[in-house]
Amino acid sequence: MTMNPAIELKRISKSFGPVQANKDITIRVMPGTIHGIIGENGAGKSTLMSILYGFYRADAGEIFVDGKKISIPDSQAAIAAGIGMVFQHFKLVENFSVLENIVLGAESGALLSPSLSKARAELATLASEYELNVNPDAIIEDIGVGMQQRVEILKALYRKANILILDEPTGVLTPAEADQLFRILKRLREEGKTIILITHKLREIMDITDTVSVMRQGEMTATLETNRTSPENLAELMVGRKVLLRVDKSPAKPENPVLEIEDLNMFDDFGVQRLKNVSLSVRAGEILGVAGVAGNGQSELLEVLGGYQKANGSVKIKGSEIDLSTGVAGDGQARRAQGIAHVPEDRQREGLIMDFMAWENSVFGYHREKSNQANRFFMDNNAIRKEAEAKLDRFDVRPLDTKLRAKNFSGGNQQKIVLAREIERDPDLLLVGQPTRGVDIGAIEFIHQQIVALRDRGKAILLISVELDEILSLSDKIAVMFDGKIMGERLPSETNEKELGLLMAGVSGEAVQ
Amino acid sequence: MDIMPKWVDIVVVPLFSLFLAAFLAALLILAIGESPVAALNLMIEGTLLRSAGWGYMLYYTTNFIFTGLAVSVAFHAALFNIGGEGQAMIGGLGVALVCLFIPWPHWTLAIMGASIGAALFGMIWAGLPAYLQAKRGSHIVITTIMFNFIAAGVLIFFVVDVLKPTGSMDPASANFPPSTHLPTFQDIASLMGFEKAFRSAPANVSFFIALFACVAIWYLIWRSPLGYEIRALGKSGAAARYAGVRPVKIIMIAMMISGALCGMMAINTTQGESERLILNFTEGAGFIGIAVALMGRSHPAGVFLAALLFGFLYQGGAELALWTKIPREMIVVIQALVILFTGALSLMVRAPLERFFMSIKRADV
């Protein structure tokens, strides 16, 4: 007997206006397997899954579940067909308990308590069946991200999902949490569930999937058995050309310290301490990578150094103290004058004005500098435009159109605009947060090269990233942050992912050794 | 890429909105029992075919340029200044104090003094809600509208209790001295030998100050670093903070420029036309500024054109009220419809146009 595929998409097409997001996509996923879908941002992965979950309607194509053709007009229909989705950003009510969140939207009657007790019993079975233990009475905001993700998975299973779609599930997890997630997924596969894993991380595909589909520019370029392919091969299929996955760099030649941070403390508007006695130093010609799970104080560190968050302590740039007391009043331009350039973590919210044209963005933060002024009153727009064209050309921004608004560039090119602006000023210290988040592989290679080139020109670089791979391959020295503290510093040659992962989870350095 | 060419966005969308508003207004005129075509004829005859009509139209246009620019500047900082009415009233107070209590030798000096007084008073009146927004987070829409009522009260107090000459029954200040009177278009035309042009129309030299303000605001918004910061803050507060732009400072400055422009409307109405401080001289121009700014897409050139249009509607509306059963309020209805279509319902107008252009683009491919 031939088995029906758990899910089969036939010739799915979808366009948004003139943009064709999915073109003739065909996928077959057999039951009891883990199928990976990999592709760069904008390749159409999320659109495809949104069609499967009933958020969008395909312009053309058919969907089969267990061999039966179905239509999925909304997410209720998807749930009824046994499809469950775990979103990248969890859809949980923060101040509800685990149990309440699981029942939400699936209540069985007008009264809540019968639903809750039914769910409690069900949860106990699920927990034993799949080793998915959570405390049903815990409040969501009190439990960790890994736990919250489990709740999302349980929510899907409680709704009798046989097919589970996970969208970039490891983005917010520590390596250890990601390992746990993968154990759960393997367990689910053993029990016969079908899993579709959407990711842009090659390693995850190689580690856990049985089959993998590669998407590029809305099209399915290949479907392969995972054990018959390699990361290099997948990367090439994703980008359409050969790419260098490793960063090519010579050993650092560090000189005098450029940035010296001592006992930095910071409290946010709600009085929560976000930085706790942080001390770090970065020397000229050196990249210091700060690793950590998102939300452990890295953003605040950048904001303080970038000059738009108040803090206590001492920060010196090339030996001279900088004023940390200005806070939100904004001292960003003074910091820039002191030779600090800053590539912020969120380029779309902070680094660029999305509605401004590329040339206007090319002086953002430096717009009051003498070189950009025609006279005392006005900016020299012609000169800025010309300069922008040259800068963007050197950073290979495509399309090379300085009159295009920032929002019309792809993620990678937006990041190149920010980098061009910050690096071309030849700063003494470059603060760079998540340099390759949401950036396609081809551009990652280029961005990494630019950062290393700046280091080789004898500049200091403070790199913050949640991608451990990026930290390990770029940094000359690694510091790990957890809960606003520096958990320890390591040399990349003398550490490994496991040790860093433990530090990221807050297990102190001594315990590791 | 942007779906529609730029000219469609700037020209076709507002014209289309205007057309829809005019169409609905025509239906209303029909319902009243008058002919829309005759009404339009009358409006054109009463404004564009007589020099006095032009004189009235440009007088209103001057007001709307000031308030329209004021609302635009605030819009660029993502602030909605609906307090133009109050800022203009207080600006009028500034004009009156300057004209009554400083002995001016000549109108050229008086208009400079009055402009400074008007701008300063309007600035202060806009600065208070701006401070409350920037420092305390009180929403500017709420505070500016409240300040309109306070301004009306302040104006009444000053006119009735302070500036009204003893014995007068008229709630108005004393007449300004003749040396502060501004030359009207009629005066200027007479100088050039056209004795009959612009007869008794109120348009005066402050129209040229309004034109100058258009140019100055264009330079401010699109050429100066301050304008760059205002626009940056308006588009993204987080990005502005990152770039070292101080939100408190920019909010204060943008609102104070806005208030100053509203205040300067009073040199047209108070110094130029009534030549004394009266009540209700603003006649809703502060609110019309919102329609003008929306329709002019917050660009000085657009504001100028929209102000001309509303000047035409205002003067035309007065003609209608004079010669037909159509009440003057019909013009308010048209304004409201324009605001509705260009502001609240702009998506309704844009969506079909965008679809149209998309189909053209597809056909090209």
XYZ file of C-alpha atoms in Angstrom, chain A residues 4-503:
500
model
C -0.773 9.248 1.137
C 1.359 12.273 1.879
C 0.296 14.005 5.120
C 0.200 17.193 3.221
C 0.572 18.001 -0.396
C 0.569 21.382 -2.115
C 0.119 21.395 -5.857
C 1.099 24.332 -8.038
C 0.355 27.009 -5.480
C 0.698 30.587 -6.742
C 0.127 33.828 -4.908
C 0.940 37.387 -5.826
C 0.614 40.657 -3.987
C 0.089 43.331 -6.561
C 2.975 43.133 -8.987
C 5.031 40.939 -6.625
C 4.784 37.225 -7.153
C 5.396 35.759 -3.689
C 4.771 32.122 -4.600
C 5.039 30.671 -8.051
C 3.894 27.183 -8.909
C 4.952 25.661 -5.614
C 4.567 21.914 -5.215
C 5.475 20.107 -1.991
C 4.766 16.623 -0.672
C 5.421 15.854 2.959
C 5.084 12.248 4.080
C 3.547 11.485 7.488
C 5.934 11.030 10.370
C 8.710 13.080 8.857
C 10.279 16.434 9.505
C 10.370 18.575 6.415
C 12.452 21.713 6.315
C 11.732 24.749 4.204
C 14.737 26.973 3.819
C 15.161 30.197 1.935
C 16.240 33.781 2.374
C 14.016 36.538 3.635
C 11.420 37.337 1.072
C 11.807 33.975 -0.657
C 8.146 33.289 0.042
C 8.350 30.754 2.900
C 6.064 32.635 5.223
C 3.544 33.370 2.482
C 3.357 29.693 1.643
C 2.740 28.731 5.249
C 0.200 31.522 5.642
C -1.711 30.012 2.747
C -1.560 26.636 4.413
C -2.859 28.120 7.661
C -5.651 30.075 6.008
C -4.298 33.618 6.398
C -4.039 34.127 2.655
C -5.898 32.507 -0.173
C -3.802 31.159 -3.019
C -4.477 32.617 -6.446
C -4.110 29.158 -7.918
C -3.267 25.649 -6.787
C -4.626 22.858 -4.627
C -4.043 21.619 -1.095
C -4.384 17.967 -0.096
C -4.362 16.631 3.454
C -4.067 12.865 3.800
C -4.845 12.543 0.134
C -8.088 14.507 0.344
C -8.398 17.834 -1.401
C -9.453 20.582 0.973
C -9.868 24.309 0.916
C -8.582 26.461 3.763
C -10.418 29.769 3.802
C -9.425 30.638 7.391
C -7.370 29.351 10.296
C -10.401 27.589 11.813
C -10.492 25.397 8.739
C -6.763 24.748 9.039
C -7.204 23.658 12.647
C -10.124 21.436 11.665
C -7.878 19.817 9.044
C -5.350 19.018 11.764
C -2.845 21.726 10.960
C -1.238 23.587 13.846
C 1.117 26.537 13.649
C 3.733 27.818 16.045
C 4.545 31.388 15.132
C 7.884 33.077 15.438
C 6.268 35.615 17.747
C 4.155 33.736 20.229
C 0.474 34.444 20.370
C -0.011 34.043 24.100
C -1.856 36.143 26.637
C 0.944 37.161 28.968
C -1.053 37.403 32.167
C -3.064 34.216 31.655
C -1.989 30.852 33.002
C -0.715 28.101 30.731
C -4.008 26.286 31.008
C -6.085 29.340 30.183
C -3.960 30.022 27.132
C -4.374 26.482 25.890
C -8.137 26.588 26.259
C -8.496 30.085 24.795
C -10.519 29.842 21.600
C -11.242 26.146 22.119
C -13.653 26.360 25.040
C -16.289 23.668 24.997
C -19.207 25.595 26.476
C -20.478 28.736 28.076
C -18.880 27.893 31.405
C -15.119 27.930 31.704
C -14.440 25.454 34.491
C -15.460 22.246 32.633
C -13.201 23.263 29.747
C -10.357 23.932 32.118
C -10.608 20.635 33.919
C -10.895 18.768 30.648
C -7.817 20.579 29.377
C -5.953 19.778 32.590
C -6.546 16.057 32.095
C -5.674 16.264 28.426
C -2.511 18.177 29.216
C -1.369 15.433 31.585
C -1.729 12.832 28.822
C 0.051 14.986 26.284
C 2.830 15.656 28.745
C 3.457 11.973 29.334
C 3.065 11.051 25.684
C 5.471 13.606 24.272
C 7.559 14.533 27.327
C 6.183 18.040 27.150
C 6.118 18.997 30.778
C 4.804 22.360 31.824
C 3.113 23.563 34.949
C -0.468 24.241 33.857
C -0.980 26.902 36.502
C 2.107 28.977 35.766
C 1.512 32.453 34.398
C 2.948 32.942 30.903
C 4.992 36.042 31.719
C 6.746 34.188 34.543
C 8.040 31.322 32.421
C 10.951 31.360 29.987
C 10.783 31.629 26.237
C 11.512 27.951 25.759
C 8.568 27.089 28.006
C 6.334 29.541 26.205
C 7.158 27.816 22.969
C 6.174 24.510 24.512
C 2.843 26.033 25.412
C 2.382 27.003 21.787
C 3.136 23.444 20.710
C 0.730 22.101 23.331
C -1.905 24.507 22.116
C -1.626 23.003 18.649
C -1.633 19.424 19.955
C -4.638 20.163 22.182
C -6.461 21.131 19.002
C -5.604 17.691 17.615
C -2.981 18.894 15.187
C -1.298 16.157 13.182
C 0.737 18.528 11.124
C 2.783 21.086 12.980
C 4.283 24.103 11.263
C 7.059 25.934 13.108
C 8.164 29.313 11.786
C 11.785 30.173 12.719
C 11.350 28.471 16.105
C 14.914 28.898 17.374
C 15.211 32.641 16.833
C 14.626 33.435 20.485
C 16.132 30.329 22.100
C 19.484 29.624 23.709
C 21.401 26.762 22.100
C 20.373 24.504 24.984
C 16.732 25.420 24.609
C 16.979 24.817 20.886
C 18.399 21.350 21.575
C 15.467 20.656 23.861
C 13.060 21.803 21.192
C 14.652 19.471 18.693
C 14.349 16.572 21.138
C 10.630 17.359 21.436
C 10.264 17.520 17.675
C 11.991 14.157 17.252
C 9.693 12.681 19.857
C 6.670 14.054 18.004
C 7.953 12.487 14.820
C 8.259 9.125 16.562
C 4.611 9.420 17.546
C 3.704 9.881 13.902
C 3.237 13.637 13.738
C 4.330 15.499 10.651
C 6.435 18.596 11.127
C 7.238 21.443 8.776
C 10.144 23.553 9.956
C 10.714 26.953 8.397
C 14.138 28.375 8.999
C 17.003 30.228 7.433
C 19.608 28.356 9.470
C 21.388 25.706 7.499
C 22.596 23.917 10.588
C 19.090 23.259 11.851
C 18.082 21.805 8.531
C 21.068 19.480 8.570
C 20.526 18.479 12.210
C 16.919 17.535 12.271
C 15.070 17.326 8.971
C 14.455 14.263 6.804
C 13.721 16.186 3.636
C 14.250 19.791 2.722
C 12.807 22.206 0.187
C 14.726 25.270 -0.888
C 12.914 28.415 -1.941
C 14.288 31.319 -3.880
C 12.389 34.377 -5.066
C 8.996 32.726 -4.739
C 9.986 29.533 -6.458
C 10.823 26.091 -5.167
C 14.323 25.507 -6.476
C 14.862 22.014 -5.087
C 13.497 19.343 -2.820
C 16.159 17.026 -1.446
C 16.746 14.320 1.071
C 18.704 15.952 3.817
C 21.333 13.234 4.196
C 22.216 13.562 0.530
C 23.042 17.221 0.619
C 25.487 19.570 2.334
C 25.236 23.065 3.816
C 27.328 24.442 0.960
C 25.003 22.898 -1.578
C 21.903 24.274 0.174
C 23.419 27.741 0.444
C 24.164 27.727 -3.240
C 20.590 26.700 -4.023
C 19.269 29.458 -1.771
C 21.358 32.263 -3.189
C 21.835 31.058 -6.714
C 25.630 31.240 -6.594
C 28.530 29.884 -4.553
C 28.860 31.526 -1.154
C 31.516 31.531 1.490
C 29.999 30.323 4.748
C 33.122 30.897 6.815
C 34.517 34.332 7.520
C 37.964 34.724 6.038
C 40.096 36.677 8.464
C 43.615 36.939 9.686
C 44.482 36.949 13.406
C 43.794 40.251 15.155
C 46.612 42.658 15.954
C 45.098 44.510 18.891
C 46.635 47.759 20.078
C 45.624 50.271 22.751
C 42.160 50.125 24.288
C 39.615 52.343 22.537
C 36.538 51.614 24.593
C 36.799 51.068 28.345
C 33.613 50.395 30.271
C 33.699 50.135 34.008
C 30.887 49.318 36.421
C 28.145 50.374 34.094
C 24.672 50.251 35.648
C 21.407 51.164 34.054
C 17.782 51.209 35.166
C 14.909 51.437 32.710
C 11.838 53.664 33.028
C 10.127 51.114 35.255
C 13.062 50.972 37.644
C 14.197 47.535 36.475
C 17.958 47.161 36.413
C 18.978 46.298 32.862
C 22.760 46.554 33.155
C 24.547 45.251 36.221
C 28.143 46.287 36.814
C 29.138 45.764 33.226
C 32.861 46.107 32.568
C 34.337 45.557 29.148
C 37.160 46.833 27.039
C 37.735 46.796 23.304
C 41.123 47.506 21.779
C 41.938 49.017 18.442
C 42.073 46.364 15.726
C 39.874 43.965 17.630
C 36.309 42.694 17.427
C 34.652 42.026 20.770
C 31.567 39.902 20.335
C 28.854 40.045 22.969
C 26.774 36.899 22.913
C 23.503 36.375 24.695
C 19.861 35.568 24.262
C 17.868 38.598 23.131
C 16.664 40.773 25.985
C 19.520 40.265 28.423
C 20.783 43.818 28.346
C 22.608 43.901 25.006
C 20.178 46.417 23.490
C 20.493 48.654 26.521
C 24.288 48.500 26.334
C 24.149 49.745 22.751
C 21.652 52.465 23.639
C 23.829 53.732 26.472
C 26.965 53.772 24.344
C 25.049 55.259 21.402
C 24.034 58.139 23.633
C 20.308 57.811 24.042
C 19.923 56.098 27.360
C 21.024 57.283 30.803
C 23.392 55.195 32.891
C 25.820 55.288 35.811
C 29.425 54.239 35.694
C 32.406 55.089 33.601
C 32.838 54.822 29.855
C 36.040 56.055 28.229
C 36.733 56.538 24.551
C 40.454 56.668 23.821
C 41.015 57.627 27.435
C 38.509 60.469 27.678
C 35.399 60.048 29.769
C 32.011 60.377 28.084
C 28.954 61.918 29.691
C 26.403 59.230 30.520
C 23.873 61.495 32.208
C 22.170 62.967 29.147
C 19.875 60.024 28.520
C 16.834 60.395 26.313
C 17.577 64.087 25.910
C 19.805 62.643 23.233
C 23.518 62.904 22.909
C 23.833 60.826 19.786
C 25.445 63.572 17.772
C 28.045 64.275 20.440
C 28.911 60.558 20.494
C 29.330 60.558 16.743
C 31.639 63.550 17.036
C 33.720 61.527 19.516
C 34.260 58.867 16.878
C 31.570 56.379 17.895
C 29.532 54.994 15.025
C 26.507 52.849 15.682
C 24.747 50.302 13.508
C 21.608 49.720 15.569
C 19.978 46.347 16.098
C 16.748 47.334 14.394
C 17.589 49.133 11.190
C 13.953 49.621 10.195
C 12.922 51.204 13.464
C 16.087 53.065 14.374
C 18.797 52.947 11.759
C 16.797 54.310 8.880
C 13.854 56.545 8.269
C 11.954 54.198 6.026
C 10.121 57.010 4.252
C 13.290 58.985 3.563
C 15.193 58.539 0.345
C 18.496 56.691 0.403
C 20.541 59.890 0.111
C 18.686 61.498 3.012
C 19.360 58.409 5.087
C 23.019 58.488 4.113
C 23.712 61.384 6.505
C 21.181 60.482 9.203
C 22.778 61.389 12.538
C 25.553 63.310 10.790
C 23.246 65.808 9.130
C 24.492 68.692 11.261
C 28.155 68.108 10.511
C 30.036 70.855 8.714
C 30.759 68.759 5.660
C 27.034 68.360 5.023
C 26.194 72.046 5.353
C 26.147 74.485 2.461
C 26.176 77.425 4.873
C 25.075 78.306 8.370
C 21.419 77.704 7.619
C 21.039 75.054 4.977
C 22.173 71.558 4.176
C 24.177 70.945 1.044
C 21.760 68.505 -0.539
C 23.587 68.282 -3.856
C 26.855 67.362 -2.221
C 25.119 64.896 0.087
C 23.415 63.227 -2.865
C 26.669 62.921 -4.783
C 28.524 61.606 -1.764
C 25.685 59.144 -1.093
C 25.928 57.766 -4.584
C 29.641 57.079 -4.154
C 29.169 55.553 -0.681
C 26.348 53.274 -1.709
C 28.309 52.203 -4.751
C 31.281 51.203 -2.604
C 28.924 49.136 -0.463
C 27.338 47.509 -3.463
C 23.826 48.700 -2.637
C 21.334 47.544 -5.216
C 19.583 49.160 -6.934
C 22.022 52.047 -6.884
C 19.322 54.691 -6.802
C 19.791 57.350 -4.141
C 16.268 58.659 -4.714
C 14.635 55.386 -3.796
C 13.018 55.367 -0.358
C 14.647 53.139 2.247
C 11.528 51.005 2.572
C 11.837 49.954 -1.062
C 15.232 48.311 -0.593
C 15.580 44.694 0.503
C 16.682 43.959 4.073
C 20.258 43.294 3.054
C 20.526 46.483 1.044
C 18.942 48.512 3.836
C 21.623 47.175 6.141
C 24.303 48.076 3.609
C 22.989 51.652 3.541
C 23.357 51.849 7.315
C 26.808 50.253 7.238
C 27.944 52.526 4.421
C 26.894 55.550 6.446
C 28.582 54.408 9.653
C 31.739 52.757 8.317
C 32.567 55.351 5.676
C 32.936 57.931 8.428
C 35.971 55.932 9.560
C 34.982 55.821 13.244
C 37.346 54.835 16.055
C 34.696 52.580 17.521
C 31.912 50.829 15.681
C 28.955 49.585 17.688
C 27.127 47.012 15.674
C 23.981 45.156 16.703
C 22.600 42.129 14.839
C 24.449 43.061 11.651
C 22.926 40.268 9.599
C 19.472 39.830 11.096
C 17.002 39.407 8.259
C 19.800 39.739 5.726
C 20.233 37.231 2.913
C 23.245 34.945 2.811
C 24.861 36.728 -0.104
C 24.791 40.035 1.749
C 25.938 38.432 5.026
C 29.223 37.520 3.382
C 29.742 41.109 2.232
C 28.749 42.654 5.561
C 31.127 40.394 7.474
C 33.951 41.305 5.126
C 33.328 45.018 5.688
C 33.388 44.614 9.466
C 36.629 42.639 9.331
C 38.134 45.222 6.940
C 37.351 47.999 9.402
C 39.062 46.004 12.138
C 42.096 45.513 9.930
C 42.295 49.283 9.537
C 42.956 49.381 13.278
C 39.484 50.281 14.530
C 37.673 48.854 17.530
C 34.416 46.974 17.033
C 31.789 45.990 19.575
C 29.596 43.348 17.999
C 26.313 42.267 19.505
C 24.512 39.329 18.025
C 22.119 36.605 19.054
C 23.520 34.368 16.321
C 26.175 32.327 18.067
C 27.690 31.294 14.737
C 28.219 34.905 13.848
C 29.811 35.684 17.215
C 32.118 32.688 16.967
C 33.270 33.373 13.452
C 33.714 37.158 13.635
C 34.941 37.868 17.162
C 38.496 38.058 18.403
C 37.196 37.976 21.964
C 33.777 36.907 23.242
C 31.836 38.202 26.232
C 28.567 36.590 27.260
C 25.715 38.568 28.732
C 22.933 37.230 30.871
C 20.406 39.223 32.864
C 22.366 42.442 32.443
C 25.634 40.936 33.686
C 28.766 39.876 31.881
C 28.950 36.161 32.659
C 32.484 35.801 31.402
C 34.917 36.409 28.598
C 36.395 33.728 26.362
C 38.641 33.467 23.352
C 36.921 31.914 20.364
C 39.721 29.416 19.968
C 39.389 28.247 23.547
C 35.647 27.843 23.824
C 32.765 26.103 22.127
C 29.076 26.494 21.603
C 28.221 24.335 24.556
C 30.181 26.404 27.021
C 28.867 29.669 25.605
C 25.350 28.252 25.632
C 25.605 27.514 29.324
C 26.896 31.011 30.023
